[in-house]
Coordinates of N, CA and C in Angstrom, one line a residue:
M21 N 5.1 -19.6 46.4 CA 4.6 -18.3 46.4 C 5.8 -17.3 46.8
N22 N 6.0 -16.2 46.0 CA 7.1 -15.5 46.0 C 6.5 -14.1 47.1
T23 N 7.3 -14.0 48.1 CA 6.8 -13.0 49.0 C 7.7 -11.8 48.9
T24 N 8.8 -11.8 48.1 CA 9.6 -10.6 48.0 C 8.9 -9.5 47.2
P25 N 8.9 -8.2 47.8 CA 8.3 -7.2 47.0 C 9.0 -6.8 45.7
A26 N 8.2 -6.4 44.8 CA 8.8 -5.8 43.6 C 9.8 -4.8 43.7
P27 N 10.8 -4.7 43.0 CA 11.7 -3.5 43.2 C 11.1 -2.3 42.6
D28 N 11.3 -1.2 43.5 CA 10.8 0.2 43.1 C 11.7 1.0 42.1
H29 N 11.4 1.1 40.9 CA 12.1 1.6 39.9 C 11.9 3.1 39.8
T30 N 11.1 3.7 40.7 CA 10.6 5.1 40.4 C 11.8 6.0 40.8
L31 N 12.7 5.7 41.8 CA 13.7 6.5 42.2 C 14.9 6.4 41.3
S32 N 15.3 5.4 40.6 CA 16.3 5.3 39.6 C 15.8 5.9 38.1
A33 N 14.6 5.9 37.9 CA 14.2 6.3 36.5 C 14.6 7.7 36.1
P34 N 14.3 8.7 37.0 CA 14.8 10.2 36.7 C 16.1 10.3 36.7
A35 N 17.0 9.5 37.3 CA 18.5 9.6 37.2 C 18.9 9.0 36.0
A36 N 18.3 8.0 35.5 CA 18.8 7.4 34.3 C 18.5 8.2 33.1
R37 N 17.4 9.1 33.2 CA 17.1 10.0 32.1 C 17.8 11.4 32.2
D38 N 18.4 11.6 33.4 CA 19.2 12.9 33.6 C 20.5 12.8 32.8
H39 N 20.6 13.9 31.9 CA 21.8 14.1 31.2 C 22.4 15.4 31.5
S40 N 22.3 16.0 32.7 CA 22.7 17.4 33.0 C 24.2 17.2 33.0
R41 N 24.9 16.2 33.4 CA 26.4 16.2 33.6 C 27.0 16.1 32.1
L42 N 26.3 15.4 31.2 CA 26.6 15.2 29.8 C 26.6 16.7 29.1
W43 N 25.5 17.5 29.4 CA 25.3 18.7 28.8 C 26.3 19.7 29.4
S44 N 26.6 19.6 30.7 CA 27.5 20.5 31.4 C 28.8 20.2 30.7
A45 N 29.2 19.1 30.5 CA 30.7 18.8 29.8 C 30.7 19.3 28.6
I46 N 29.6 19.1 27.7 CA 29.5 19.7 26.4 C 29.8 21.1 26.3
T47 N 29.0 21.9 27.1 CA 29.0 23.4 27.1 C 30.4 23.8 27.6
A48 N 31.0 23.2 28.5 CA 32.2 23.6 29.0 C 33.3 23.3 27.9
A49 N 33.2 22.2 27.1 CA 34.2 22.0 26.2 C 33.9 22.9 25.0
L50 N 32.7 23.4 24.7 CA 32.6 24.2 23.6 C 32.9 25.8 24.1
F51 N 32.9 26.1 25.3 CA 33.3 27.5 25.7 C 34.5 28.0 25.0
V52 N 35.7 27.0 25.1 CA 36.9 27.7 24.7 C 36.8 27.9 23.1
P53 N 36.3 27.0 22.3 CA 36.2 27.4 20.8 C 35.4 28.5 20.4
G54 N 34.1 28.7 21.5 CA 33.3 29.9 21.4 C 34.1 31.2 21.5
V55 N 34.9 31.1 22.6 CA 35.7 32.3 22.9 C 36.8 32.7 21.8
V56 N 37.2 31.6 21.1 CA 38.3 31.9 20.1 C 37.4 32.6 19.0
A57 N 36.2 31.8 18.5 CA 35.3 32.4 17.5 C 34.8 33.8 17.7
A58 N 34.5 34.2 19.0 CA 33.9 35.4 19.3 C 35.2 36.5 19.2
F59 N 36.3 36.1 19.4 CA 37.4 37.0 19.4 C 37.6 37.2 18.0
L60 N 37.7 36.2 17.1 CA 38.0 36.2 15.8 C 36.9 37.3 15.1
L61 N 35.6 37.2 15.5 CA 34.6 37.9 15.1 C 35.0 39.4 15.3
T62 N 35.6 39.7 16.5 CA 35.8 41.1 16.8 C 37.0 41.7 15.8
L63 N 37.7 40.8 15.1 CA 38.8 41.3 14.2 C 38.2 41.5 12.8
V64 N 37.0 41.1 12.5 CA 36.4 41.3 11.1 C 36.1 42.7 10.7
P65 N 35.5 43.5 11.5 CA 35.2 44.8 10.9 C 36.3 45.7 10.7
E66 N 36.2 46.6 9.7 CA 37.4 47.5 9.3 C 37.8 48.4 10.5
S67 N 37.0 48.7 11.5 CA 37.2 49.5 12.5 C 38.1 48.6 13.5
A68 N 38.0 47.5 13.5 CA 38.9 46.6 14.4 C 40.4 46.6 13.8
A69 N 40.6 46.6 12.4 CA 41.7 46.7 11.7 C 42.4 48.1 12.0
R70 N 41.7 49.1 12.0 CA 42.1 50.4 12.2 C 42.6 50.5 13.8
C71 N 42.0 50.0 14.7 CA 42.2 49.9 16.0 C 43.5 49.1 16.2
L72 N 43.7 48.0 15.6 CA 44.9 47.3 15.9 C 46.2 47.8 15.3
N73 N 45.9 48.5 14.0 CA 47.1 49.1 13.3 C 47.4 50.5 13.8
Y74 N 46.4 51.4 13.9 CA 46.7 52.7 14.2 C 46.2 53.3 15.5
G75 N 45.4 52.5 16.4 CA 44.8 53.0 17.5 C 43.6 53.8 17.4
E76 N 43.0 53.9 16.3 CA 41.9 54.6 15.9 C 40.6 53.8 16.0
E77 N 39.5 54.5 16.2 CA 38.2 53.8 16.2 C 38.1 52.5 17.1
C78 N 38.8 52.5 18.1 CA 38.6 51.4 19.1 C 37.4 51.6 19.9
A79 N 36.6 50.5 19.9 CA 35.4 50.3 20.8 C 35.8 50.2 22.3
S80 N 35.1 50.8 23.3 CA 35.5 50.7 24.6 C 35.0 49.2 25.1
G81 N 33.9 48.8 24.6 CA 33.4 47.6 25.1 C 33.1 47.5 26.5
L82 N 32.6 46.3 27.2 CA 32.5 46.0 28.4 C 33.8 45.8 29.2
S83 N 33.8 46.0 30.4 CA 35.0 45.8 31.3 C 35.3 44.4 31.2
P84 N 36.7 44.1 31.0 CA 37.1 42.6 31.0 C 36.8 41.8 32.4
R85 N 36.6 42.7 33.4 CA 36.1 42.0 34.5 C 34.8 41.2 34.5
W86 N 34.0 41.7 33.6 CA 32.7 40.9 33.4 C 33.0 39.6 32.6
F87 N 34.0 39.6 31.9 CA 34.3 38.3 31.2 C 34.7 37.4 32.5
V88 N 35.7 37.8 33.2 CA 36.3 37.0 34.3 C 35.2 36.5 35.2
W89 N 34.3 37.4 35.5 CA 33.1 36.9 36.3 C 32.2 35.8 35.8
G90 N 32.0 36.1 34.5 CA 31.1 35.2 33.7 C 31.9 33.8 33.6
A91 N 33.1 33.9 33.1 CA 34.0 32.5 33.1 C 34.0 31.9 34.5
G92 N 34.2 32.6 35.7 CA 34.3 32.2 36.9 C 33.0 31.4 37.3
V93 N 31.8 32.1 37.2 CA 30.6 31.6 37.7 C 30.3 30.3 36.8
A94 N 30.6 30.3 35.5 CA 30.4 29.1 34.7 C 31.4 27.9 35.1
A95 N 32.6 28.3 35.7 CA 33.4 27.2 36.1 C 32.8 26.7 37.4
V96 N 32.4 27.5 38.2 CA 31.8 27.0 39.4 C 30.5 26.3 39.2
A97 N 29.6 26.6 38.3 CA 28.5 25.8 37.9 C 28.9 24.5 37.3
F98 N 29.9 24.5 36.5 CA 30.4 23.4 36.0 C 30.6 22.4 37.0
V99 N 31.3 22.6 38.1 CA 31.8 21.8 39.3 C 30.6 21.3 40.0
V100 N 29.7 22.4 40.2 CA 28.5 21.9 40.8 C 27.6 20.8 40.0
A101 N 27.5 21.2 38.6 CA 26.7 20.1 37.8 C 27.4 18.8 37.8
M102 N 28.8 18.7 38.0 CA 29.4 17.5 37.9 C 29.4 16.8 39.2
A103 N 29.4 17.5 40.3 CA 29.5 16.9 41.7 C 28.0 16.8 42.3
A104 N 27.0 17.5 42.1 CA 25.9 17.5 42.9 C 25.1 16.2 42.8
P105 N 24.7 15.6 44.0 CA 24.1 14.3 43.9 C 22.5 14.5 43.4
V106 N 22.0 15.7 43.7 CA 20.6 16.0 43.4 C 20.3 16.4 42.0
V107 N 19.4 15.8 41.2 CA 19.3 16.1 39.8 C 18.9 17.4 39.6
R108 N 17.9 18.1 40.4 CA 17.4 19.3 40.2 C 18.6 20.4 40.4
V109 N 19.5 20.1 41.4 CA 20.6 21.0 41.5 C 21.5 21.1 40.2
R110 N 21.7 19.8 39.7 CA 22.7 19.7 38.6 C 22.0 20.4 37.3
Q111 N 20.8 20.1 37.3 CA 20.0 20.9 36.2 C 20.1 22.4 36.2
A112 N 19.9 22.9 37.4 CA 20.0 24.3 37.7 C 21.4 24.9 37.5
A113 N 22.4 24.0 37.8 CA 23.5 24.4 37.5 C 24.0 24.5 36.1
V114 N 23.5 23.7 35.2 CA 23.8 23.6 33.9 C 23.2 24.9 33.2
V115 N 22.1 25.3 33.7 CA 21.3 26.6 33.2 C 22.2 27.7 33.5
V116 N 22.7 27.7 34.8 CA 23.6 28.9 35.2 C 24.8 28.9 34.4
Q117 N 25.4 27.8 34.2 CA 26.6 27.6 33.4 C 26.4 28.1 31.9
I118 N 25.4 27.8 31.3 CA 25.2 28.2 29.9 C 24.9 29.7 30.0
L119 N 24.1 30.3 30.8 CA 24.0 31.7 31.0 C 25.2 32.4 31.3
A120 N 26.0 31.9 32.1 CA 27.4 32.6 32.5 C 28.3 32.6 31.4
E121 N 28.3 31.4 30.5 CA 29.2 31.3 29.3 C 28.8 32.2 28.4
C122 N 27.3 32.5 28.2 CA 26.8 33.3 27.1 C 27.1 34.8 27.5
A123 N 27.1 35.1 28.7 CA 27.5 36.4 29.2 C 29.0 36.8 29.0
A124 N 29.9 35.9 29.3 CA 31.2 36.0 29.0 C 31.7 36.2 27.6
L125 N 30.9 35.5 26.7 CA 31.0 35.7 25.2 C 30.6 37.0 24.6
L126 N 29.5 37.5 25.4 CA 28.9 38.7 24.9 C 29.8 39.9 25.3
V127 N 30.6 39.8 26.5 CA 31.6 40.6 26.7 C 32.5 40.8 25.7
I128 N 33.0 39.6 25.1 CA 34.2 39.8 23.9 C 33.4 40.4 22.7
L129 N 32.2 40.1 22.4 CA 31.5 40.5 21.3 C 31.2 42.0 21.5
S130 N 31.1 42.6 22.6 CA 31.0 44.0 22.7 C 32.0 44.9 22.3
Y131 N 33.1 44.4 21.9 CA 34.2 45.2 21.5 C 34.2 45.3 19.9
V132 N 33.1 44.6 19.3 CA 33.1 44.9 17.8 C 32.4 46.2 17.5

């Protein structure tokens, strides 16, 4: 007769399905190409060409400080998502990271 209790898999099951670290790494890796693409989009309109060539029709856009804040918050959220031992904290950090990266990209696009 086997008297050993059956292993409890309920604690490890959510951790096995948690992909927050993977998504955090993917969004961090896609942030740099997103910045480049957003910057290139700002160069598309004719007004951007006039701004670069003649200094005319330049859009004021949002303050670059907002980009720095968005990128900084995204970086901190990335570190939290990678290092936090609790699944809910990692998932919340990924959401904050994605929102902060979107805000930083919107700052670039505000110059169009």
